[in-house]
Short mmCIF file of C-alpha atoms and ligand atoms in Angstrom, two decimals:
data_model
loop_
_atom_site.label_atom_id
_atom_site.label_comp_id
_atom_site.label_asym_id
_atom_site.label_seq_id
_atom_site.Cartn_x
_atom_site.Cartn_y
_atom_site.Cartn_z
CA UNK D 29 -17.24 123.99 -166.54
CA UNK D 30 -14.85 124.82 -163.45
CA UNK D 31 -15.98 122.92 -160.30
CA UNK D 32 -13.53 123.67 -157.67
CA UNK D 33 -10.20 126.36 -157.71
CA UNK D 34 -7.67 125.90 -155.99
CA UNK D 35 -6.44 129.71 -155.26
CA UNK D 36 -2.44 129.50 -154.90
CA UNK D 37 -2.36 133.05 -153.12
CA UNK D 38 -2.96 134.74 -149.74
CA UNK D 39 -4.22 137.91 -148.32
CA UNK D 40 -7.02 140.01 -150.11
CA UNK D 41 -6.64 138.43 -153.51
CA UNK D 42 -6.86 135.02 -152.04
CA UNK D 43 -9.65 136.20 -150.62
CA UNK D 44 -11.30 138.30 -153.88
CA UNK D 45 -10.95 134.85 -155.99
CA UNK D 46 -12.68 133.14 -153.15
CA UNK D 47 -15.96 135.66 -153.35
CA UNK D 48 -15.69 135.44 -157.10
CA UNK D 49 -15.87 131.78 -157.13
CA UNK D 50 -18.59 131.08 -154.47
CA UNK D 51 -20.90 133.53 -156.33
CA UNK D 52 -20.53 131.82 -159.36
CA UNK D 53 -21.47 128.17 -157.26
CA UNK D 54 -17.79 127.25 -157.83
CA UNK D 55 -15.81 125.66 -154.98
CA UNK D 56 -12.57 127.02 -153.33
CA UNK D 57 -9.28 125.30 -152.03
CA UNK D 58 -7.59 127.51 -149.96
CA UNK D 59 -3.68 126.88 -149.41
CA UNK D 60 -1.67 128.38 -146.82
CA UNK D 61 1.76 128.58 -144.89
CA UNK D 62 2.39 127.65 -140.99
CA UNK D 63 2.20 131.68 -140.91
CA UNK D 64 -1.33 132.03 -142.21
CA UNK D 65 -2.88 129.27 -140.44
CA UNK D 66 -5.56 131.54 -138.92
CA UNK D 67 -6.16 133.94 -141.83
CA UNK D 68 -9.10 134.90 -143.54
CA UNK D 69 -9.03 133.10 -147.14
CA UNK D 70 -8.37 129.52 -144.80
CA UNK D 71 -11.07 130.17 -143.30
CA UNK D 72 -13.64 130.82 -145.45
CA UNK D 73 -12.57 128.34 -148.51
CA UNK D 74 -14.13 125.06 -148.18
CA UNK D 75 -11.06 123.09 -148.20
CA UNK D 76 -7.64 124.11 -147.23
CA UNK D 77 -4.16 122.49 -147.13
CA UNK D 78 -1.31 123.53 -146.09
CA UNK D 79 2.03 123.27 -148.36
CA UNK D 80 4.79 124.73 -145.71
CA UNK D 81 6.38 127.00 -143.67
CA UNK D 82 6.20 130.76 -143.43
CA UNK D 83 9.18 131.66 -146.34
CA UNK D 84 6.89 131.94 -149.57
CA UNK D 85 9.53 130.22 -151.37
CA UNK D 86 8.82 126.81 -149.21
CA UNK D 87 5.24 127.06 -149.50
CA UNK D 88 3.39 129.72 -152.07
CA UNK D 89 6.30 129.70 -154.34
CA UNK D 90 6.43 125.90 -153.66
CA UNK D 91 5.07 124.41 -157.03
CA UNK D 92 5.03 120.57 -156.33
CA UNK D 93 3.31 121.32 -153.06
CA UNK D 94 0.49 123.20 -154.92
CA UNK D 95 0.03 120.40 -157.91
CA UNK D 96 -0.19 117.95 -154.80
CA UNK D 97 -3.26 120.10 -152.97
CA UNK D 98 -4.79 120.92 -155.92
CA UNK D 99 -4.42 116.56 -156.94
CA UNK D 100 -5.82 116.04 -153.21
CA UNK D 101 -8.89 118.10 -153.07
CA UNK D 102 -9.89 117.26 -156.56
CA UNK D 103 -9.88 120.58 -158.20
CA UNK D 104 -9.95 120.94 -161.52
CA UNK D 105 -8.18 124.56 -161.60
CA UNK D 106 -5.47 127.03 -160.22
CA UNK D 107 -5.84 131.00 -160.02
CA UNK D 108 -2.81 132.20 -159.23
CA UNK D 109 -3.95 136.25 -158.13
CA UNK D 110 -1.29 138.63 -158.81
CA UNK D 111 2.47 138.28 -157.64
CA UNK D 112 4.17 134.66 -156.24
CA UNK D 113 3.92 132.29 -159.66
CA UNK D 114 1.57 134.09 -161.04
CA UNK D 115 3.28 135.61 -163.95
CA UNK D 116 5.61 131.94 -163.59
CA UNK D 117 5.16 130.58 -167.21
CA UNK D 118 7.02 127.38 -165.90
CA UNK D 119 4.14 127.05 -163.33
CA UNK D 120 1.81 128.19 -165.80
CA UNK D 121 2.43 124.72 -168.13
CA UNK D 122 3.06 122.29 -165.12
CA UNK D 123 -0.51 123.38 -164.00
CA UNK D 124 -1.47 122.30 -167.57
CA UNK D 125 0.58 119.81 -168.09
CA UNK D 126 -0.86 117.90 -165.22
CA UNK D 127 -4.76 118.31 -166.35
CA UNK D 128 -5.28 121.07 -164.43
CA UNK D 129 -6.99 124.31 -165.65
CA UNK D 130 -4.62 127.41 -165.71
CA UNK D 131 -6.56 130.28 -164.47
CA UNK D 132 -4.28 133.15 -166.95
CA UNK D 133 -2.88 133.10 -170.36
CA UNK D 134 -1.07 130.40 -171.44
CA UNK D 135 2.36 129.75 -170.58
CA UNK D 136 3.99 131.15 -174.11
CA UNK D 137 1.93 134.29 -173.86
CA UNK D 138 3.66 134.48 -170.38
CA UNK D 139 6.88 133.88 -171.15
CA UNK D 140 7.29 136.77 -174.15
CA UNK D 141 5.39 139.45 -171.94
CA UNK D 142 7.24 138.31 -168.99
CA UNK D 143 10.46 139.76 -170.59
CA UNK D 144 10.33 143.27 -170.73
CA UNK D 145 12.78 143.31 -174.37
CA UNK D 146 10.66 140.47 -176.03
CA UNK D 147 7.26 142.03 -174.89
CA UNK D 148 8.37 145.69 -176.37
CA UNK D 149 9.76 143.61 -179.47
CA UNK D 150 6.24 141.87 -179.87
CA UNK D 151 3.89 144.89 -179.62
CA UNK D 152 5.95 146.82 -181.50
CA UNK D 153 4.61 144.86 -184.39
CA UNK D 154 0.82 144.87 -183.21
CA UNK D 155 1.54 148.45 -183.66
CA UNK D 156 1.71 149.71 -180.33
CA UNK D 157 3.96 153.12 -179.85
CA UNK D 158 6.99 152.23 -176.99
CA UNK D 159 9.45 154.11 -174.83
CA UNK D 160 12.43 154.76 -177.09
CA UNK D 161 15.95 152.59 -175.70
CA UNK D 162 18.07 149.85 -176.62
CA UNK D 163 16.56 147.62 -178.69
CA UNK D 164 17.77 144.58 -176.77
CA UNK D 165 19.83 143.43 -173.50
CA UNK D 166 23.10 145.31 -173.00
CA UNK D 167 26.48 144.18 -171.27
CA UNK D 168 29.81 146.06 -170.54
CA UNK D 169 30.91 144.89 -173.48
CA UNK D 170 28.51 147.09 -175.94
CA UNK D 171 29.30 150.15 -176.89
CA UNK D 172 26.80 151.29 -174.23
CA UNK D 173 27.91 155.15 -174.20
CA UNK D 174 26.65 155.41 -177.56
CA UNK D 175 23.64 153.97 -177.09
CA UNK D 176 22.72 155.94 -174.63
CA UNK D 177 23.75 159.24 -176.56
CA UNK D 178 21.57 157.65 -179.36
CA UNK D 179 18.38 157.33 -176.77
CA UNK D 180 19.67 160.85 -175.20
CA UNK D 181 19.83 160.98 -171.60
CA UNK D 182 18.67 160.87 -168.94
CA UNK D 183 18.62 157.23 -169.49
CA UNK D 184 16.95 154.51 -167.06
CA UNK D 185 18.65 150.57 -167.19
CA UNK D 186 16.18 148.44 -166.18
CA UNK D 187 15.52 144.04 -165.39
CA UNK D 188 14.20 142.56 -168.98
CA UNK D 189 12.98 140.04 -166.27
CA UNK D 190 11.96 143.00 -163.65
CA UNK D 191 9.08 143.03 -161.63
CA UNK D 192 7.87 145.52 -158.44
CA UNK D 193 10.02 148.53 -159.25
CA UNK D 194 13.29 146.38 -158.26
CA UNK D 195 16.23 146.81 -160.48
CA UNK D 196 16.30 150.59 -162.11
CA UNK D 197 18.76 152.69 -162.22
CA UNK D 198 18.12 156.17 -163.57
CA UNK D 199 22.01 157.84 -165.38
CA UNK D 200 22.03 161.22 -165.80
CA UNK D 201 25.24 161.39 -166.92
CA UNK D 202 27.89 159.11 -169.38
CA UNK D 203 30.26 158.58 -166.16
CA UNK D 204 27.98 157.22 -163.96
CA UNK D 205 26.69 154.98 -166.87
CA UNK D 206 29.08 151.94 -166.23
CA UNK D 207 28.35 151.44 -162.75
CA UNK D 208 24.93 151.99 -163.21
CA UNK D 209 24.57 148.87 -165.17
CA UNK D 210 26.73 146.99 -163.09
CA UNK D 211 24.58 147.83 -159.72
CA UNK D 212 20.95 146.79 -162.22
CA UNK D 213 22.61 143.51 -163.25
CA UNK D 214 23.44 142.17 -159.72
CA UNK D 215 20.18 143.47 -158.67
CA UNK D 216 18.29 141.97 -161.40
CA UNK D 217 20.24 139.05 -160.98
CA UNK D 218 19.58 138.31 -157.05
CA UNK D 219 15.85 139.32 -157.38
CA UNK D 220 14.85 137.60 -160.62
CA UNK D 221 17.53 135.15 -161.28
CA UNK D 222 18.28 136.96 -164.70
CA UNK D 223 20.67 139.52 -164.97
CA UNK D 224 19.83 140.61 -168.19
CA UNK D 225 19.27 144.64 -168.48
CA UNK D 226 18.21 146.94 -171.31
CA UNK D 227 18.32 150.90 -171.51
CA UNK D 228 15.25 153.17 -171.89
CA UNK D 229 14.72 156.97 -172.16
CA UNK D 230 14.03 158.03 -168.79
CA UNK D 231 10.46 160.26 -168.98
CA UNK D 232 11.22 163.36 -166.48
CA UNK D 233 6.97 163.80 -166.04
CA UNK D 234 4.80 161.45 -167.52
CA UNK D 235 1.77 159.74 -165.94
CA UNK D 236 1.78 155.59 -165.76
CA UNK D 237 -1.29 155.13 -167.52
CA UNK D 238 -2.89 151.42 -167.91
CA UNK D 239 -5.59 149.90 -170.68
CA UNK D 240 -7.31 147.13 -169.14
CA UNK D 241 -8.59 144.39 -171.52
CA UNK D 242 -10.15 140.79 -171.33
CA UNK D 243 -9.78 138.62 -173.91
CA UNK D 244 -11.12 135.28 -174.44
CA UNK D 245 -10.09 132.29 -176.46
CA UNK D 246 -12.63 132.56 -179.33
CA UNK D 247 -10.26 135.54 -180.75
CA UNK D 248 -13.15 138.02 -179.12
CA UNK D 249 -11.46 141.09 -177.00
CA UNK D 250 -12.40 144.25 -175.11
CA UNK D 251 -10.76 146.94 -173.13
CA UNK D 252 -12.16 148.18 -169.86
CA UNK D 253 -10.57 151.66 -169.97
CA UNK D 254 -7.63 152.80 -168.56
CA UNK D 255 -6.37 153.37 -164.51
CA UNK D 256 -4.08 156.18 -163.81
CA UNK D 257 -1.41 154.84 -161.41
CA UNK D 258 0.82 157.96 -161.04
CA UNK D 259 1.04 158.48 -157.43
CA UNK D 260 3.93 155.81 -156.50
CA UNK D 261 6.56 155.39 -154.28
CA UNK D 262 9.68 153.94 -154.97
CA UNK D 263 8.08 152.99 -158.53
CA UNK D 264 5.39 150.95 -156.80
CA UNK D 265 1.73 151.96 -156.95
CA UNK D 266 -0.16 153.73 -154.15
CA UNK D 267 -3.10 154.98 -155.80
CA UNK D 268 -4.71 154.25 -158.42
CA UNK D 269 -7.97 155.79 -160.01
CA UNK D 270 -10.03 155.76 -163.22
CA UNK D 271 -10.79 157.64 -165.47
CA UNK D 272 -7.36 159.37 -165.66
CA UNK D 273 -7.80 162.96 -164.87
CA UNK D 274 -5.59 163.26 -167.75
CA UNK D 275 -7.38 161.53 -170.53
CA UNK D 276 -9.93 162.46 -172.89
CA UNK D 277 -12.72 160.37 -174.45
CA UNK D 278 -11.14 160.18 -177.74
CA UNK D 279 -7.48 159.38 -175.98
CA UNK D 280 -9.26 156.68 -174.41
CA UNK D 281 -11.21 155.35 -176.88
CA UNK D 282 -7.71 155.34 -179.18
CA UNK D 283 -5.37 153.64 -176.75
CA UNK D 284 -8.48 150.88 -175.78
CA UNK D 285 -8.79 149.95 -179.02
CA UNK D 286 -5.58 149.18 -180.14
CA UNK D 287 -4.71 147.15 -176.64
CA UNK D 288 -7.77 144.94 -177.68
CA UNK D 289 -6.81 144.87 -181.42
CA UNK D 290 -3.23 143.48 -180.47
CA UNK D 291 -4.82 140.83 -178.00
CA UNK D 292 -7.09 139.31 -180.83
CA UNK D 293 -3.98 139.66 -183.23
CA UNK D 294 -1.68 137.90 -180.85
CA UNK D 295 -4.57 135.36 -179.72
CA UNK D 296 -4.00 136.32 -175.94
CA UNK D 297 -6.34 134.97 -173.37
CA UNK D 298 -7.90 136.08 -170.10
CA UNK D 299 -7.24 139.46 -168.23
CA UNK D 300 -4.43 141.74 -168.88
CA UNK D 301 -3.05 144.80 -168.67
CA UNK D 302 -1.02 147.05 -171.08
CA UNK D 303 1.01 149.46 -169.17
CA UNK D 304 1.99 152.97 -170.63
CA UNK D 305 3.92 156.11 -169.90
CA UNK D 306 1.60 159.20 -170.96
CA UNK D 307 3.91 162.33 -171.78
CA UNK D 308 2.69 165.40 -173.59
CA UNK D 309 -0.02 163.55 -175.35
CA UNK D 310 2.36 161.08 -175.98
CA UNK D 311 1.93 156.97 -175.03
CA UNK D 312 4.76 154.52 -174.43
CA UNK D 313 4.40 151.45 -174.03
CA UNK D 314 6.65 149.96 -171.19
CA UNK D 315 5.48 146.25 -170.31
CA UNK D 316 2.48 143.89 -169.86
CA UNK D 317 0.86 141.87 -166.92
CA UNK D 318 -0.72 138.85 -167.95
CA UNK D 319 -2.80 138.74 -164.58
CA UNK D 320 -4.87 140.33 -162.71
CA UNK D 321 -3.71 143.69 -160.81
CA UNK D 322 -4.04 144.94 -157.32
CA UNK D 323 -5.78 147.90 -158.74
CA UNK D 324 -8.60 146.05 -160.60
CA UNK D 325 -11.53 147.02 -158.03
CA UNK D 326 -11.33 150.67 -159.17
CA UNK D 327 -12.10 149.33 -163.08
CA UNK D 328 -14.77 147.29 -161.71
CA UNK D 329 -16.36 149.80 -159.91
CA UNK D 330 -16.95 152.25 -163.18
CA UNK D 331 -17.96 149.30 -165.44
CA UNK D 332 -19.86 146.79 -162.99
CA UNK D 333 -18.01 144.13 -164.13
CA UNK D 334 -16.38 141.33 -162.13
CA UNK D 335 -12.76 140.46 -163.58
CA UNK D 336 -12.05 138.00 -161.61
CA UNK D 337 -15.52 135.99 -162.38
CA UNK D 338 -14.21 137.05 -166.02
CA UNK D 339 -11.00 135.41 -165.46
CA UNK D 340 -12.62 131.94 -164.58
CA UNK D 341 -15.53 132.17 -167.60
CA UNK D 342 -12.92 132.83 -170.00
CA UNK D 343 -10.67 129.80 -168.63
CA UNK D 344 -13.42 127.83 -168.60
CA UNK D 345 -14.02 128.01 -172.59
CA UNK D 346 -16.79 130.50 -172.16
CA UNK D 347 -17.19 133.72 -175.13
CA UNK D 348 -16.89 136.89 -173.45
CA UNK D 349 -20.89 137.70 -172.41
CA UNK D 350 -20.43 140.83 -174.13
CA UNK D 351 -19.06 143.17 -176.76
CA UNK D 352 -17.23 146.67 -176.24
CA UNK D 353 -20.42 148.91 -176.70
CA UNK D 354 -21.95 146.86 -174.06
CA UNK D 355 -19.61 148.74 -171.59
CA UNK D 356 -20.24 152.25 -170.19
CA UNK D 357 -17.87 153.44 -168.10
CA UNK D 358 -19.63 154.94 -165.00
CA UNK D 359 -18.27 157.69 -162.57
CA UNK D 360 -14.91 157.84 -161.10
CA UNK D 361 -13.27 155.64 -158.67
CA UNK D 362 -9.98 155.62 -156.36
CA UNK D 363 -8.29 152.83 -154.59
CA UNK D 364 -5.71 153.45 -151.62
CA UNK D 365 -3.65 150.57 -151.10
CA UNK D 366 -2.96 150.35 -147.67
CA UNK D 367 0.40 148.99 -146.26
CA UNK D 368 0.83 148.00 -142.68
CA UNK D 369 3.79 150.14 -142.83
CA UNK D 370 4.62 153.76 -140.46
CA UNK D 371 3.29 156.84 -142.85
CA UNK D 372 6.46 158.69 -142.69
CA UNK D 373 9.21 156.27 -142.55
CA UNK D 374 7.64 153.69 -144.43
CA UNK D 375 8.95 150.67 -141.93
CA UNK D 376 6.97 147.88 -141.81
CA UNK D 377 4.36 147.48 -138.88
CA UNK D 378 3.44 143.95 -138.60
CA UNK D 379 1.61 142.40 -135.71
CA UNK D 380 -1.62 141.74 -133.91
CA UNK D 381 -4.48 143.92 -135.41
CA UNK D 382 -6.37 144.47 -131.87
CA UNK D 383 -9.01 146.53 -133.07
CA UNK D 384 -11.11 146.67 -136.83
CA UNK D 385 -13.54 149.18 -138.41
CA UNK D 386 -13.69 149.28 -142.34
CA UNK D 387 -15.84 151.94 -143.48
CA UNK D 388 -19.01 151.58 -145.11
CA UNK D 389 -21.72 153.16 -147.22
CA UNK D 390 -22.63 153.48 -150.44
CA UNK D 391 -20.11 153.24 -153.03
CA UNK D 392 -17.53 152.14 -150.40
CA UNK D 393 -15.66 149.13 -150.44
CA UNK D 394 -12.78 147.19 -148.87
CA UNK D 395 -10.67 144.50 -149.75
CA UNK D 396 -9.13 143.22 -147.23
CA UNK D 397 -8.08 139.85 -145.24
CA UNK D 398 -8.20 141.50 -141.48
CA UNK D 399 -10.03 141.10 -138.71
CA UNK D 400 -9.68 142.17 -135.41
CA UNK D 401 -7.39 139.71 -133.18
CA UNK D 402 -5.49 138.60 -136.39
CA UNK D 403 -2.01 138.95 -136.64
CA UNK D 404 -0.18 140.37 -139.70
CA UNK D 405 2.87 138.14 -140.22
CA UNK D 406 6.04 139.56 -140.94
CA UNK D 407 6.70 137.47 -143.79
CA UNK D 408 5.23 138.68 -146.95
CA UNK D 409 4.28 142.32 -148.60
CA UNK D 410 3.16 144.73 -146.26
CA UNK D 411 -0.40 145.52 -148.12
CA UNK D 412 -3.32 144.71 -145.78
CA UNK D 413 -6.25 146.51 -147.35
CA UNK D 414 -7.69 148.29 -150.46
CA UNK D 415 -10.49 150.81 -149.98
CA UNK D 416 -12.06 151.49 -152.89
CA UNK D 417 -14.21 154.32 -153.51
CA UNK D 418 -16.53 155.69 -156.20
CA UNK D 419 -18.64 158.99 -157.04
CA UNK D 420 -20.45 159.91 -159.91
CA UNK D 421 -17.71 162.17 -160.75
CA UNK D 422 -14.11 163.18 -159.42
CA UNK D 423 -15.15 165.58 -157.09
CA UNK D 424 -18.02 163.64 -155.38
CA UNK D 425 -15.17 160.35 -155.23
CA UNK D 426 -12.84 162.63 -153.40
CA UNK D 427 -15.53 163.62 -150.91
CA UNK D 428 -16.16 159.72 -150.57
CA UNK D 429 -12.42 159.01 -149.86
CA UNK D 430 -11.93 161.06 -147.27
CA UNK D 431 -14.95 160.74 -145.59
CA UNK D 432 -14.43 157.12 -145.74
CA UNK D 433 -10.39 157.30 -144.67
CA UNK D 434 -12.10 158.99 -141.33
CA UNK D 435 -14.17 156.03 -140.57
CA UNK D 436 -11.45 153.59 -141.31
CA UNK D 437 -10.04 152.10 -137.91
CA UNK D 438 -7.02 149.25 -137.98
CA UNK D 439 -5.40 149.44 -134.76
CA UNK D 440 -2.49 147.63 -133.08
CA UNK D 441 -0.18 148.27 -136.45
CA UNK D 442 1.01 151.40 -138.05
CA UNK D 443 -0.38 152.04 -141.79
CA UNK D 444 -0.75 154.63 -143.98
CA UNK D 445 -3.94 155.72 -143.36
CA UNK D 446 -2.32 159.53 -142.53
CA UNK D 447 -0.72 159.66 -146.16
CA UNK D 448 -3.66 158.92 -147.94
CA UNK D 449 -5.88 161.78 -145.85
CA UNK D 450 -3.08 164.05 -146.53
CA UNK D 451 -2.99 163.33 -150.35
CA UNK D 452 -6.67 163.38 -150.44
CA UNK D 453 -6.74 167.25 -149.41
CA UNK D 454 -3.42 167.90 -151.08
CA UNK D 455 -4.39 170.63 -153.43
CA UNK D 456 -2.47 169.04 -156.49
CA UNK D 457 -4.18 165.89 -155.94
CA UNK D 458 -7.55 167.89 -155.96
CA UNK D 459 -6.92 169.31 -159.07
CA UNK D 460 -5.62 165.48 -160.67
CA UNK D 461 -1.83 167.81 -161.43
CA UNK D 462 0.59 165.00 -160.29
CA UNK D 463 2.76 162.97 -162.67
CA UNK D 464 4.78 159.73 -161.53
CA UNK D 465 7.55 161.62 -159.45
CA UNK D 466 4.99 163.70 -157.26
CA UNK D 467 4.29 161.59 -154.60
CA UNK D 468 8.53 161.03 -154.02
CA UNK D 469 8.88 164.79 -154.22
CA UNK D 470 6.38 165.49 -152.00
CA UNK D 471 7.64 163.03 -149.22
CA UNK D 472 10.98 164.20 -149.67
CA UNK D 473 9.47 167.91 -148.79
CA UNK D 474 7.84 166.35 -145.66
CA UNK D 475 11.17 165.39 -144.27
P1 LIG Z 30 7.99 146.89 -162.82
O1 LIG Z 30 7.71 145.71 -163.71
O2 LIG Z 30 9.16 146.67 -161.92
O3 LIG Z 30 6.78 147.41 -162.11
P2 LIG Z 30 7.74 148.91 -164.92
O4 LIG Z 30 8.48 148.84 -166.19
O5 LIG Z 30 6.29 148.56 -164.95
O6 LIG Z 30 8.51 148.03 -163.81
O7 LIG Z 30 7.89 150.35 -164.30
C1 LIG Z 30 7.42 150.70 -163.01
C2 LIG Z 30 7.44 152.19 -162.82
O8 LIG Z 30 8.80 152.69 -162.96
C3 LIG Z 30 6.64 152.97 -163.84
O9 LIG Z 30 5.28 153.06 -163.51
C4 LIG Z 30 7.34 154.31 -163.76
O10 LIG Z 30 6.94 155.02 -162.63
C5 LIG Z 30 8.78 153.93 -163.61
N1 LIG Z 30 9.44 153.84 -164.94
C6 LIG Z 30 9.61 152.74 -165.69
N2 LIG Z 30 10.18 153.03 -166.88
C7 LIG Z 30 10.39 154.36 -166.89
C8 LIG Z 30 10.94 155.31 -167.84
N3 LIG Z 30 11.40 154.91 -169.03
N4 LIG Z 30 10.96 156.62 -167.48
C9 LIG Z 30 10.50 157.05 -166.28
N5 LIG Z 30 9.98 156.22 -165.36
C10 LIG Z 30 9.92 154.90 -165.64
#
């Protein structure tokens, strides 16, 4: 049994892990940076430590620091949220190594779906359909031209080690194809360390299309459905909703099944999720994240159940509490992630939030670390809430959103509030007609 986390994270997932745990009677260690002295997860965690200043690689990214809170406050586990270490399989084994309980799969597991190449290489064999490309890293040196006429073009080079939508490059053409990799290597190289790259078919319109599944460690596993993650910008997520508009029963049913079939067969553990690009009733897989993702809330609110509480059971030793035709998938839900950042421009708006008003009713619900008088520092990602909505079907959810975007009220900073009423009455949006590259075409029309 888990008696105390320690949750090495910050903002509204520090804060998530901290609800989960206190409603299953488990204690929370909160750690934090001279920047987040004052914010929420500090001060609602029983214990909290600091580990360093405001750069996350001197304090969150700091491993020793964390081993040493989590040795000082006497807990007995680590829950690393999403982002920072924790999809760090070096982390991962030190948390291990030095008795603690890892809160995620285990470091090996980590490692091979941490690298885009090896992760495509590993469920090709479970079976699992992915996007066609080279079928390992490429350098100057390779014949690269003809790889890429092989794969047909457009091509994208992407980070085997990439993370966030850093590192792409989309080629269009054979001349630009050179450079191309050149520019994803040094980027892949200052933002991951790694400067490995591989080659992929670039889709012109699919949808990014996600199977959710939990898995625990007496070979027993279950998907939760799938979240439709289209609308991004710059190849990050902005909102995210389930069920896909796009998806049938049968589809879903399909795809679920053979996620959790390649989890038992590769004895994974805890929550993940198997990302996919959906084109003309075609999937492709394209990587997976052994953690758990921003966008969870909107599975959770069609299925009622709590991943993160999930997360800890499974860690703890615990068989899943149920089977796959215990869950019914409920209703439609949408999540707006929403960045302290100008709607238009997209620059970041940090600073003192001087006045707060979440909305509220039924089916409504916010994740988020605010509170009015707090300040947002300028340090770390620029996502300060998640509203999270749900109606019994599309329509009704859409309804919800917008009703509930009216109410919401974060002033002092810029966010982008605007964009999400504007893509909640956008008649494409209505209708659920938007592949990945909407949202970037339909800024670009704004301008
Ligand atoms: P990251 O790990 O950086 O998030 P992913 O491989 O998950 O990178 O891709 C992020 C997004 O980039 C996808 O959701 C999609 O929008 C876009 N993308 C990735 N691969 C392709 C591809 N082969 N064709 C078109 N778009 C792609």
């Amino acid at each position: 049994m888990i008696k105390k986390v320690l949750i090495a994270n910050r903002g509204e997932i520090a804060l998530r892990i901290h609800r989960a745990c206190h409603e299953m009677g488990v204690k929370t260690v909160a750690v934090h940076s001279t920047a987040d002295t004052d914010a929420m997860h500090v001060r609602l965690a029983d214990e909290s430590v600091c580990i360093g200043p405001a750069p996350s690689k001197d304090s969150y990214l700091n491993m020793h620091a964390l081993l040493s809170a989590a040795t000082i406050t006497g807990a007995d586990a680590i829950h690393p949220g999403y982002g920072l270490l924790s999809e760090n399989a070096e982390f991962a084994a030190m948390v291990e190594e030095h008795g603690f309980i890892f809160i995620g799969p285990t470091a090996d597991h980590i490692r091979v779906m941490g690298d885009k190449i090896l992760a495509k290489e590993a469920v090709i064999k479970l079976g699992i359909p992915v996007v066609p490309g080279s079928p390992k890293g490429v350098t100057l040196q390779d014949d690269v031209e003809a790889i890429c006429d092989k794969v047909g073009y457009p091509v994208i080079v992407k980070a085997s080690g990439g993370g966030g939508g850093k590192g792409m490059q989309i080629v269009r053409d054979h001349k630009d194809l050179r450079q191309a990799i050149t520019i994803a290597k040094n980027e892949a190289k200052v933002n991951f360390g790694n400067d490995e790259v591989f080659i992929e078919k670039f889709l012109e319109q699919p949808r990014h299309i996600e199977i959710q599944v939990l898995s625990d460690s007496h070979g027993n596993a279950v998907h939760l459905g799938e979240r439709d993650c289209s609308l991004q910008r710059r190849h990050q997520k902005v909102w995210e909703e389930a069920p896909s508009p796009a998806l049938t029963d049968k589809q879903r049913k399909k795809l679920g099944e053979l996620c959790a079939k390649a989890c038992r067969q590769f004895g994974y553990r805890g929550a993940g999720t198997f990302e996919f690009l959906y084109e003309k009733g075609e999937f492709f897989f394209i990587e997976m994240n052994t953690r758990v993702q921003v966008e969870h809330p909107v599975t959770e609110m069609i299925t009622g159940i709590d991943i993160v509480q999930e997360q800890i059971s499974i860690a703890a030793g615990e068989k899943l509490s149920f089977s796959q035709k215990d869950i019914e998938f409920s209703g439609h839900a949408i999540e707006c992630r929403i960045n302290a950042e100008h709607h238009r421009t997209f620059a970041p708006s940090p600073g003192k939030v001087l006045g707060y008003h979440p909305p509220g009713g039924l089916r409504v619900r916010v994740d988020s670390a605010l509170y009015a008088g707090y300040s947002v520092p300028p340090h770390y990602d620029s996502m300060v809430a998640k509203l999270i909505v749900r109606g019994k079907d599309r329509a009704e959810c859409l309804r919800r959103l917008r009703r509930s975007l009216e109410e919401f009220v974060i002033d002092g900073i810029q966010t982008i509030i605007p964009l999400h009423q504007a893509l909640a009455q956008n008649p494409d949006i209505i209708k659920g007609d938007y592949d990945i590259h909407w949202l970037e075409k339909y800024l670009s029309a704004q301008e």
